[in-house]
Coordinates of C-alpha atoms in Angstrom, one line a residue:
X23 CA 17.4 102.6 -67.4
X24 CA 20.3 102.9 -65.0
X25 CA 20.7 106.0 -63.0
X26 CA 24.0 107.8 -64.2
X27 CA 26.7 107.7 -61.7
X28 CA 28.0 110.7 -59.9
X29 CA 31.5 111.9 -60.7
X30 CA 33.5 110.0 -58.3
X31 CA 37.3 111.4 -58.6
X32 CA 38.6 110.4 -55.5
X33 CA 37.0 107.2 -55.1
X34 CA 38.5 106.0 -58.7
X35 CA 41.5 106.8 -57.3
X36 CA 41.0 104.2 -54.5
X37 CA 40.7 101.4 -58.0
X38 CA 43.9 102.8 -59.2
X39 CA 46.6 100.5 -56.7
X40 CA 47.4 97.1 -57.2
X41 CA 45.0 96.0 -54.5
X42 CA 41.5 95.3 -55.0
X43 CA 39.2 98.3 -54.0
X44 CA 35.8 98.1 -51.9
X45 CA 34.6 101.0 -54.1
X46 CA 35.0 98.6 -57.6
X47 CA 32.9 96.1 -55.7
X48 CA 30.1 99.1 -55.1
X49 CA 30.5 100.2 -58.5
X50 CA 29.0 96.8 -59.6
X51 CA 26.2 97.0 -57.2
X52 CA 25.7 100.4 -58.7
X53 CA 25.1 99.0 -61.9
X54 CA 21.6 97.3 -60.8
X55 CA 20.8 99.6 -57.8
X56 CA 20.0 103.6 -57.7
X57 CA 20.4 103.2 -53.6
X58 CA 24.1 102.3 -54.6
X59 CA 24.7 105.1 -57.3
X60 CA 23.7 107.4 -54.3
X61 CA 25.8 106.0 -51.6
X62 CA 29.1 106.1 -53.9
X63 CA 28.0 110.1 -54.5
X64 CA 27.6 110.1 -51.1
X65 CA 30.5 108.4 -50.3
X66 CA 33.1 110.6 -52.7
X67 CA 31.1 114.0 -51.3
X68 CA 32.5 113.1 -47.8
X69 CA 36.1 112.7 -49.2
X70 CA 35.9 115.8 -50.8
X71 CA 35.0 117.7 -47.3
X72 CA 36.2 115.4 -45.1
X73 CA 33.6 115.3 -43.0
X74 CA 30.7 112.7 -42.4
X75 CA 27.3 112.5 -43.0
X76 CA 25.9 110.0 -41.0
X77 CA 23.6 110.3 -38.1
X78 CA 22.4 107.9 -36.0
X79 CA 18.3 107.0 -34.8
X80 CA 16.0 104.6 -34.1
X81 CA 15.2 101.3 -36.2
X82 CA 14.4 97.9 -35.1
X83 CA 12.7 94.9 -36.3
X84 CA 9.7 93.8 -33.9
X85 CA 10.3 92.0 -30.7
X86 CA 14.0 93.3 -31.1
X87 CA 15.8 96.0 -28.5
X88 CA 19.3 95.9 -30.4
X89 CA 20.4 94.5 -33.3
X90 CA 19.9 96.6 -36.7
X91 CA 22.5 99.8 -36.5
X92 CA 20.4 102.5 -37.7
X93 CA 22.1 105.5 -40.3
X94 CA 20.4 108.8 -41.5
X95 CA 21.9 111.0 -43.9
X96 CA 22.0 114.7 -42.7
X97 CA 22.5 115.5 -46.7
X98 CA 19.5 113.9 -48.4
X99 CA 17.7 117.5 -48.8
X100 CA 19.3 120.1 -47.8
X101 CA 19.2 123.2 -49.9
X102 CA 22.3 124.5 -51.8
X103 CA 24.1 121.7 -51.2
X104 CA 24.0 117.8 -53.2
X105 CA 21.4 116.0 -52.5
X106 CA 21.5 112.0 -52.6
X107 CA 18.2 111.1 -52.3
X108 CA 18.3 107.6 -52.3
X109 CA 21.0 107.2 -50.0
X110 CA 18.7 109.0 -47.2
X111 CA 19.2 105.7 -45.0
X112 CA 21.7 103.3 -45.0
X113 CA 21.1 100.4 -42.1
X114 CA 22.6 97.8 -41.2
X115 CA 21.0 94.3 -39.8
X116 CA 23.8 92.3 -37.8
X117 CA 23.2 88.7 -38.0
X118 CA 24.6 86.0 -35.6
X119 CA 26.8 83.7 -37.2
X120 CA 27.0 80.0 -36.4
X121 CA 29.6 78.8 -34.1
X122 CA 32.7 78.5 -35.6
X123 CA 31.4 80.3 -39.1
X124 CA 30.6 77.0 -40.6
X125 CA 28.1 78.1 -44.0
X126 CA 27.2 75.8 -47.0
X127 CA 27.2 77.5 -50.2
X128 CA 23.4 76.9 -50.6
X129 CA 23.5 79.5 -47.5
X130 CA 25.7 81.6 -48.8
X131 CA 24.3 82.2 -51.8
X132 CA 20.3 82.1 -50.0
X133 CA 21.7 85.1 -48.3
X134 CA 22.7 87.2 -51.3
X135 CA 19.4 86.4 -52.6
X136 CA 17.6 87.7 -49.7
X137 CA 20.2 91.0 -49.5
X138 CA 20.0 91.9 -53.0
X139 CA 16.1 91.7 -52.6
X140 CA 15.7 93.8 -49.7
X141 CA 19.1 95.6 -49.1
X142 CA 21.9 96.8 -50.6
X143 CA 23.8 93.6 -51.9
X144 CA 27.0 94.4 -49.7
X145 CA 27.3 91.8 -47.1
X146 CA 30.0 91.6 -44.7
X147 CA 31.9 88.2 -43.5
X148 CA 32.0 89.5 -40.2
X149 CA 32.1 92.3 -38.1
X150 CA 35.0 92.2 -35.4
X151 CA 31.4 91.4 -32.9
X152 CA 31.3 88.4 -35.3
X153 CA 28.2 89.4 -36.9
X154 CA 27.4 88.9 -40.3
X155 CA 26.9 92.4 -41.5
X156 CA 23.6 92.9 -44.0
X157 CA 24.7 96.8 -44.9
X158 CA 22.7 99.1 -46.6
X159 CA 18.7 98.6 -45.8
X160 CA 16.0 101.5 -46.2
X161 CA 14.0 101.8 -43.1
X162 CA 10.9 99.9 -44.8
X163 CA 13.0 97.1 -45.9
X164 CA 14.6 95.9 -42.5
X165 CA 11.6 94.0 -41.4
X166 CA 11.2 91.9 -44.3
X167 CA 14.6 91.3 -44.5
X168 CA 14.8 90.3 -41.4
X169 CA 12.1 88.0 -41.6
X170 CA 13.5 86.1 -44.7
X171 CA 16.6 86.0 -43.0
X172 CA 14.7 84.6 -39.5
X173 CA 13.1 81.8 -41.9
X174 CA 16.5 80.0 -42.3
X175 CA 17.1 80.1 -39.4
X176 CA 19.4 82.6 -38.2
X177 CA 18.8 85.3 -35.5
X178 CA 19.6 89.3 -34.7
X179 CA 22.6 89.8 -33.5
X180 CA 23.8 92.0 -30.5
X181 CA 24.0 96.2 -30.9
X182 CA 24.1 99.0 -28.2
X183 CA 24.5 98.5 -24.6
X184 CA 24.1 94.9 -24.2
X185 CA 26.0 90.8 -24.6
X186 CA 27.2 91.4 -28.2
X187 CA 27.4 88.3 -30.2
X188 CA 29.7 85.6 -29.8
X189 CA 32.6 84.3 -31.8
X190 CA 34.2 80.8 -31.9
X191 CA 37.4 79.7 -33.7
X192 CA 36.4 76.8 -36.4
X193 CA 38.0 74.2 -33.5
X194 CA 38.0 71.1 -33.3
X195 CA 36.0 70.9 -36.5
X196 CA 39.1 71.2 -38.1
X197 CA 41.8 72.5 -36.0
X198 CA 44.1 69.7 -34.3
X199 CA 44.8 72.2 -31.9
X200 CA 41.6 72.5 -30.1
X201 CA 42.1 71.8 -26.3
X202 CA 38.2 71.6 -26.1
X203 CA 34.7 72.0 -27.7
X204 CA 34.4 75.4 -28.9
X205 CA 31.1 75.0 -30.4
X206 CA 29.3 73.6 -27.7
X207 CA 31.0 76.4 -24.9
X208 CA 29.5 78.9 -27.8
X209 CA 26.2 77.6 -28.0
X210 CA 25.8 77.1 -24.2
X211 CA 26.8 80.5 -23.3
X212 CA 24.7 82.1 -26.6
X213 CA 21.5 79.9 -25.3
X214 CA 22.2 81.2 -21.5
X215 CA 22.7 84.9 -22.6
X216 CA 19.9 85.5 -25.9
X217 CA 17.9 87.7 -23.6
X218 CA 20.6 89.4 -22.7
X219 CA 21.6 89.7 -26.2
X220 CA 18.1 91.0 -27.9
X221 CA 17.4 93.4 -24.9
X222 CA 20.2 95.9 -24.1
X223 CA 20.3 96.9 -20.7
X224 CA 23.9 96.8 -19.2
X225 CA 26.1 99.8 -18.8
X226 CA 27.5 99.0 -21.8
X227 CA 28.3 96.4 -24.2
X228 CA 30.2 92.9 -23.4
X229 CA 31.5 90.3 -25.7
X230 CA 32.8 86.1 -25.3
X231 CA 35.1 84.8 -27.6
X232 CA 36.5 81.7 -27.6
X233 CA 39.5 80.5 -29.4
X234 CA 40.7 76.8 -29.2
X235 CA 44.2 77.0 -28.5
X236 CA 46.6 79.4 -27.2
X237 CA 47.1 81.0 -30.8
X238 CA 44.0 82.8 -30.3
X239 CA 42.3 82.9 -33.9
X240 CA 39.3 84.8 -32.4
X241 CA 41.9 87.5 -31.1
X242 CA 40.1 87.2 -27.6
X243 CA 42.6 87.9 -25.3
X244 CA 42.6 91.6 -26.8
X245 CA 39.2 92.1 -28.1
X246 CA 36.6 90.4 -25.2
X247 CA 35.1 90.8 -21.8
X248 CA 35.5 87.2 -21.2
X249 CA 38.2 85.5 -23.1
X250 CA 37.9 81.7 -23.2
X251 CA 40.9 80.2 -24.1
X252 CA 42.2 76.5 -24.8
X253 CA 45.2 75.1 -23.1
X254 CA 46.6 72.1 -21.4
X255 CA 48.4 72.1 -18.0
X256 CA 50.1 68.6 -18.7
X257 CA 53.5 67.8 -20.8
X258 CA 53.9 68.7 -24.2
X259 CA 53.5 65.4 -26.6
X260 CA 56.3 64.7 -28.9
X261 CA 56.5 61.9 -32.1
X262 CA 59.9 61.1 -32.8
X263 CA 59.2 59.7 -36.7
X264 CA 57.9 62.9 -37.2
X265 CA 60.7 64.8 -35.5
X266 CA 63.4 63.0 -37.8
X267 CA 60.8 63.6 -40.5
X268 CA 60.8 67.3 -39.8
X269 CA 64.7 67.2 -39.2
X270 CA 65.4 66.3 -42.3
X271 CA 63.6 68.4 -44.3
X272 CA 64.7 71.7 -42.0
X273 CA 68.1 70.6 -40.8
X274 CA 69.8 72.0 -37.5
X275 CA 69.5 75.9 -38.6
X276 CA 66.1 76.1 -39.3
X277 CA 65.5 74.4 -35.6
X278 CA 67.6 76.9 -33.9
X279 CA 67.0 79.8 -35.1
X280 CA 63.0 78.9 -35.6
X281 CA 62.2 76.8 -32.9
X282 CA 65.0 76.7 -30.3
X283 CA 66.0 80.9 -29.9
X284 CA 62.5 82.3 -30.7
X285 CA 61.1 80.2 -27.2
X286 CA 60.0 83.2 -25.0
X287 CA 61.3 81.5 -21.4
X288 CA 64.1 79.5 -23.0
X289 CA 62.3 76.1 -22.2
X290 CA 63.8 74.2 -25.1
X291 CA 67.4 72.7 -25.3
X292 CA 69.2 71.0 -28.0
X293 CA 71.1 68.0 -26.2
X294 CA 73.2 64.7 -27.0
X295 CA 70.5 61.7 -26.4
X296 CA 72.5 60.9 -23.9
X297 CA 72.7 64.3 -22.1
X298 CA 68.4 64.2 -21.8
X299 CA 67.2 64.8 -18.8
X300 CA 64.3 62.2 -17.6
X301 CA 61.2 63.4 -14.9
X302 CA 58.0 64.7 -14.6
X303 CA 58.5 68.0 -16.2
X304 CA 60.3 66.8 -19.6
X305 CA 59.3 66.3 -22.6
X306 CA 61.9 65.1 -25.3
X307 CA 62.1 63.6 -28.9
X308 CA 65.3 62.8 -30.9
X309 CA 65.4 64.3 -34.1
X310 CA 68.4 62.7 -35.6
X311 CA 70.8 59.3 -34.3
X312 CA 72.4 61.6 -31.8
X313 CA 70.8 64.8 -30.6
X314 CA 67.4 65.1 -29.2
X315 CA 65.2 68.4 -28.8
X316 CA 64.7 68.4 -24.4
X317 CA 61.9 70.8 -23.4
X318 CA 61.2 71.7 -19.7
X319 CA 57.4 72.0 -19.4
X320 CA 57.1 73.7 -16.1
X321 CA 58.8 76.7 -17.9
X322 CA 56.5 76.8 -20.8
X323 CA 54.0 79.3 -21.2
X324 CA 52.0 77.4 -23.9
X325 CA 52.9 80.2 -26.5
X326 CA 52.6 77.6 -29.6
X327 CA 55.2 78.6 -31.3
X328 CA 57.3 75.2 -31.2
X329 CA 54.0 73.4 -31.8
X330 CA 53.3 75.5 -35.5
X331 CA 56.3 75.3 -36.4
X332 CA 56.5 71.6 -36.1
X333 CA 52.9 70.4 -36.0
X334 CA 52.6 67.1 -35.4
X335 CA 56.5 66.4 -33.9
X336 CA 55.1 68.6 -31.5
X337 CA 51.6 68.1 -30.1
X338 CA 49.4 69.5 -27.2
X339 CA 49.2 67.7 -23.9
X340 CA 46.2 65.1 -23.4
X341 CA 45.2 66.9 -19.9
X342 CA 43.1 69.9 -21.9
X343 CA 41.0 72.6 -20.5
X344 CA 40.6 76.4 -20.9
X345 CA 41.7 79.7 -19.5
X346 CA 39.4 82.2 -18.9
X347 CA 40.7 85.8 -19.0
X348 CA 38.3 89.0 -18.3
X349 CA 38.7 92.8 -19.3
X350 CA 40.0 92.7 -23.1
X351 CA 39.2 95.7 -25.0
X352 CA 40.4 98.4 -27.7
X353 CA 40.3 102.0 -27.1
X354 CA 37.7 103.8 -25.2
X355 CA 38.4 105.7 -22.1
X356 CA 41.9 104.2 -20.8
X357 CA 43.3 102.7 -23.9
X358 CA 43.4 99.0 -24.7
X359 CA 43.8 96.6 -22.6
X360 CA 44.3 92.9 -22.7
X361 CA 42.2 90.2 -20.7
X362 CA 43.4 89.4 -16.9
X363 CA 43.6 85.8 -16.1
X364 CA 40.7 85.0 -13.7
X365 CA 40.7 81.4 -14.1
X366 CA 44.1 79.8 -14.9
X367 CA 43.0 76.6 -15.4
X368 CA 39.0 75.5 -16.4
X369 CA 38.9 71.8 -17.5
X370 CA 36.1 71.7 -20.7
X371 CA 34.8 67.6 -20.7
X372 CA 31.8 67.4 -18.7
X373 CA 28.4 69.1 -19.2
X374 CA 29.3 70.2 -15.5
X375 CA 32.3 71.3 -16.5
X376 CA 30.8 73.6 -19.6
X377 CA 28.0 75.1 -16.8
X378 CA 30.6 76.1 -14.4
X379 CA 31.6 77.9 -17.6
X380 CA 28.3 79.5 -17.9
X381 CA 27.5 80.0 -14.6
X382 CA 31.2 82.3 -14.3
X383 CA 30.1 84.0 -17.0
X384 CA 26.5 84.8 -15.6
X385 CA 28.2 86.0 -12.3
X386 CA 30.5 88.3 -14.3
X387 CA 27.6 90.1 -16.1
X388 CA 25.7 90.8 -13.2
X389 CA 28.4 92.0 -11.2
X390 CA 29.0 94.9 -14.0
X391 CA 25.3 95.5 -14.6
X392 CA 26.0 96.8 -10.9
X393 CA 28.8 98.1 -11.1
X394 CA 30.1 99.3 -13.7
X395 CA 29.3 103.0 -14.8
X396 CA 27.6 104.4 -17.8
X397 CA 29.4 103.5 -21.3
X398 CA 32.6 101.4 -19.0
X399 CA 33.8 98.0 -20.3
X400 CA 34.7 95.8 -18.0
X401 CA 38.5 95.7 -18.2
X402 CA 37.9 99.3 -17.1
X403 CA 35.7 98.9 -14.4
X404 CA 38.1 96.3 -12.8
X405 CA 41.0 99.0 -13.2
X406 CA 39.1 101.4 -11.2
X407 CA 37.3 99.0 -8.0
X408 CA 40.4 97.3 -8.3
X409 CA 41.2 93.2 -9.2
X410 CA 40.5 92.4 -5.9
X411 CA 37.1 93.9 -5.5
X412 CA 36.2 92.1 -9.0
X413 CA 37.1 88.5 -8.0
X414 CA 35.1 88.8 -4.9
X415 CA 32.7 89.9 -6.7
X416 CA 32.3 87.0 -8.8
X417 CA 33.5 84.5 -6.3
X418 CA 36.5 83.6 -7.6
X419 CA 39.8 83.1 -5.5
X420 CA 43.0 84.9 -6.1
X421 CA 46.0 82.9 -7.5
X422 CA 49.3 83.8 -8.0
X423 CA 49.1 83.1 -11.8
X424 CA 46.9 86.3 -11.6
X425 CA 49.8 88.9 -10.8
X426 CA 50.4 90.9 -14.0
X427 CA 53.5 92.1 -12.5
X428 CA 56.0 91.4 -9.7
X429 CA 56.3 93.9 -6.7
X430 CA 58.5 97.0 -6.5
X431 CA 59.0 97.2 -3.3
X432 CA 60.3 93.6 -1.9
X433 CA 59.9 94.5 1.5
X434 CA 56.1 92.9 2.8
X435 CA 54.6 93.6 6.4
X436 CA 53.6 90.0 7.3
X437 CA 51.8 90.7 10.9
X438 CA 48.7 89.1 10.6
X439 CA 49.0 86.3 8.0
X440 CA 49.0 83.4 10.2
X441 CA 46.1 84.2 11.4
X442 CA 44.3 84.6 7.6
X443 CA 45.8 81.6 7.1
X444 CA 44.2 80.1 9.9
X445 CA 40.9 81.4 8.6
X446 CA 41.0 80.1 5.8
X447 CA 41.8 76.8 6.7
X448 CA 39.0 76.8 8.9
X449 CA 36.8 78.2 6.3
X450 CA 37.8 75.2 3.9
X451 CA 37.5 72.3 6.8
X452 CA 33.7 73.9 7.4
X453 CA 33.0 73.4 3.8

């Protein structure tokens, strides 16, 4: 027989809005699973004193340094107050997806299996490291688990002070806006990094994403060390029977109020055929008998809003690469902060090309294993040695597509820079 369920006041309250609730999904677990009648009394005792009850520890699967986040209950036994003895523990095993989440529902369903054997039943489609997260393990369980979990296939994921697992957008799987091979730029870091993954020892954690196109699925820009990000530094493509197509459908509002105004730097014109300027740095398509949409490439910023809105009219150039951008992060000691291009342009076709990709990224990790101090992420140890120091550091040059801001002061003491200049040069003919 089922253990009765704890008065849960608060929680029920959570059921009671026109959004579906986490807590009716536990309920059901409940209905199988003492562990989970325990956690919701658990859960609803917190809310009632606001405070929480979990404590960290140590729990690990063998041959593992990170991976499985441990939790302890500080209120499994203490006198005069409830006591939830089945929810003394409460870990979680993170699992390392596949690149670009791809699952078959034989998979899927192998995993529940395994969960509800050993765990909880509550799985998670993923943690913002990209993990899947297995939640809710006793301490006894998380080795067979694991194990079951390891016979399909899959591996621990990243935890504590160390690379943290990676995520890819589902790319050029799917996607027609993939400017390169997502998968394969995930797999080669992931191989190149596992060690680094399964045995923490960096100052603190440091995560890859990679994201296809400039709309950034994998939210890289703001959530990762080293942000790898699709682009294309030729002309955008156009297809005039899709234009008129698109045209027609929309009419001129909808492509100047949607398309034409909401351009960030103002690159596209509406304009008589006629009136279209030809060259190098223009792309245009007519989208009726006599007007035609003119875009000045060398003022786009590849923000993808023209291309979504009409996908297809619109296209990425054929010339595709990546950006790589370094120091993303949310909150910790300076705020958040959003990746710092390092690498403006990083063309993704060759298995060359993909180990210059790797070997950046290896350079970048070492350098903050030195440098970096105790629990700092890499955006901020670059804000406090400086940008400068950092590129050195990894050997990269500095480009003017790097400056996050112009100068305040336009006035610039220029005694010396021929001879820089000269250095370089010489430095470049030598090599």
């Amino acid at each position: 027989m089922a253990k009765p369920m704890h008065p849960t006041p608060n929680l029920d309250q959570l059921e009671s809005g026109p959004w579906p609730s986490f807590v009716t999904g536990l309920k059901r677990l409940a209905k199988d699973k003492d562990y989970m009648v325990d956690i919701l009394g658990h859960l609803e005792h917190s809310y009632q004193t606001r405070k929480g009850y979990w404590k960290g520890g140590t729990v690990g699967v063998r041959g593992y340094g990170g991976g499985v986040i441990p939790r302890f209950s500080e209120i499994k036994d203490d006198a005069g107050k409830p006591v939830f003895k089945d929810a003394a523990e409460f870990h979680t095993l993170r699992i390392m997806p596949p690149p670009g989440m791809h699952y078959n529902t034989a998979t899927l369903r192998q995993f529940c299996d395994i969960w509800e054997e050993h765990g909880s039943g509550l799985i998670a489609f993923h943690g913002q490291s990209g993990d899947i997260m297995f939640q809710g393990a006793t301490s006894e369980n998380v080795q067979p688990a694991f194990d079951a979990i390891n016979d399909m296939g899959f591996d621990m994921g990243g935890a504590g002070p160390a690379v943290r697992t990676s995520m890819s957008c589902v790319g050029a799987a799917r996607c027609e806006q993939s400017c390169y091979d997502e998968a394969k730029a995930h797999r080669e870091v992931l191989n190149t990094f596992l060690d680094d993954i399964h045995r923490p020892a960096l100052p603190y954690k440091f995560k890859f994403k990679f994201s296809g196109c400039p709309n950034d699925c994998m939210n890289s820009i703001q959530r990762s060390d080293m942000a790898v990000i699709g682009t294309w530094r030729d002309n955008i493509r156009t297809d005039e029977a899709l234009a008129k197509k698109w045209f027609a459908k929309h009419g001129m509002n909808e492509l100047v109020n949607d398309v034409v105004a909401r351009c960030p730097t103002k690159a596209i014109q509406i304009k008589e055929i006629k009136d279209v300027r030809k060259g190098d740095n223009f792309s245009s398509v007519a989208v009726n008998d006599s007007q035609a949409l003119e875009i000045d490439n060398k003022d786009c910023v590849r923000c993808m809003h023209c291309i979504n809105v009409m996908t297809g009219a619109l296209a990425t150039g054929v010339d595709k690469g990546a950006t790589i951008l370094m120091g993303g992060k949310r909150t910790l000691k300076i705020g958040d902060l959003m990746g710092t291009v390092v690498i403006p342009f990083l063309p993704l076709k060759t298995d060359e090309d993909y180990e210059k990709l790797v070997d950046l990224g290896q350079k970048t990790i070492d350098f903050f294993a030195e440098n970096a101090l105790e629990h700092e992420r890499t955006g901020e140890m670059i804000e406090r040695i400086g940008l400068v120091n950092f590129l050195e550091g990894i050997e990269v040059d500095i480009d003017p597509n790097m400056v996050s801001a112009p100068r305040m002061n336009p006035y610039v003491n220029t005694i010396g820079w021929d001879d820089e200049v000269a250095k370089i040069n010489a430095k470049k003919a030598a090599a």
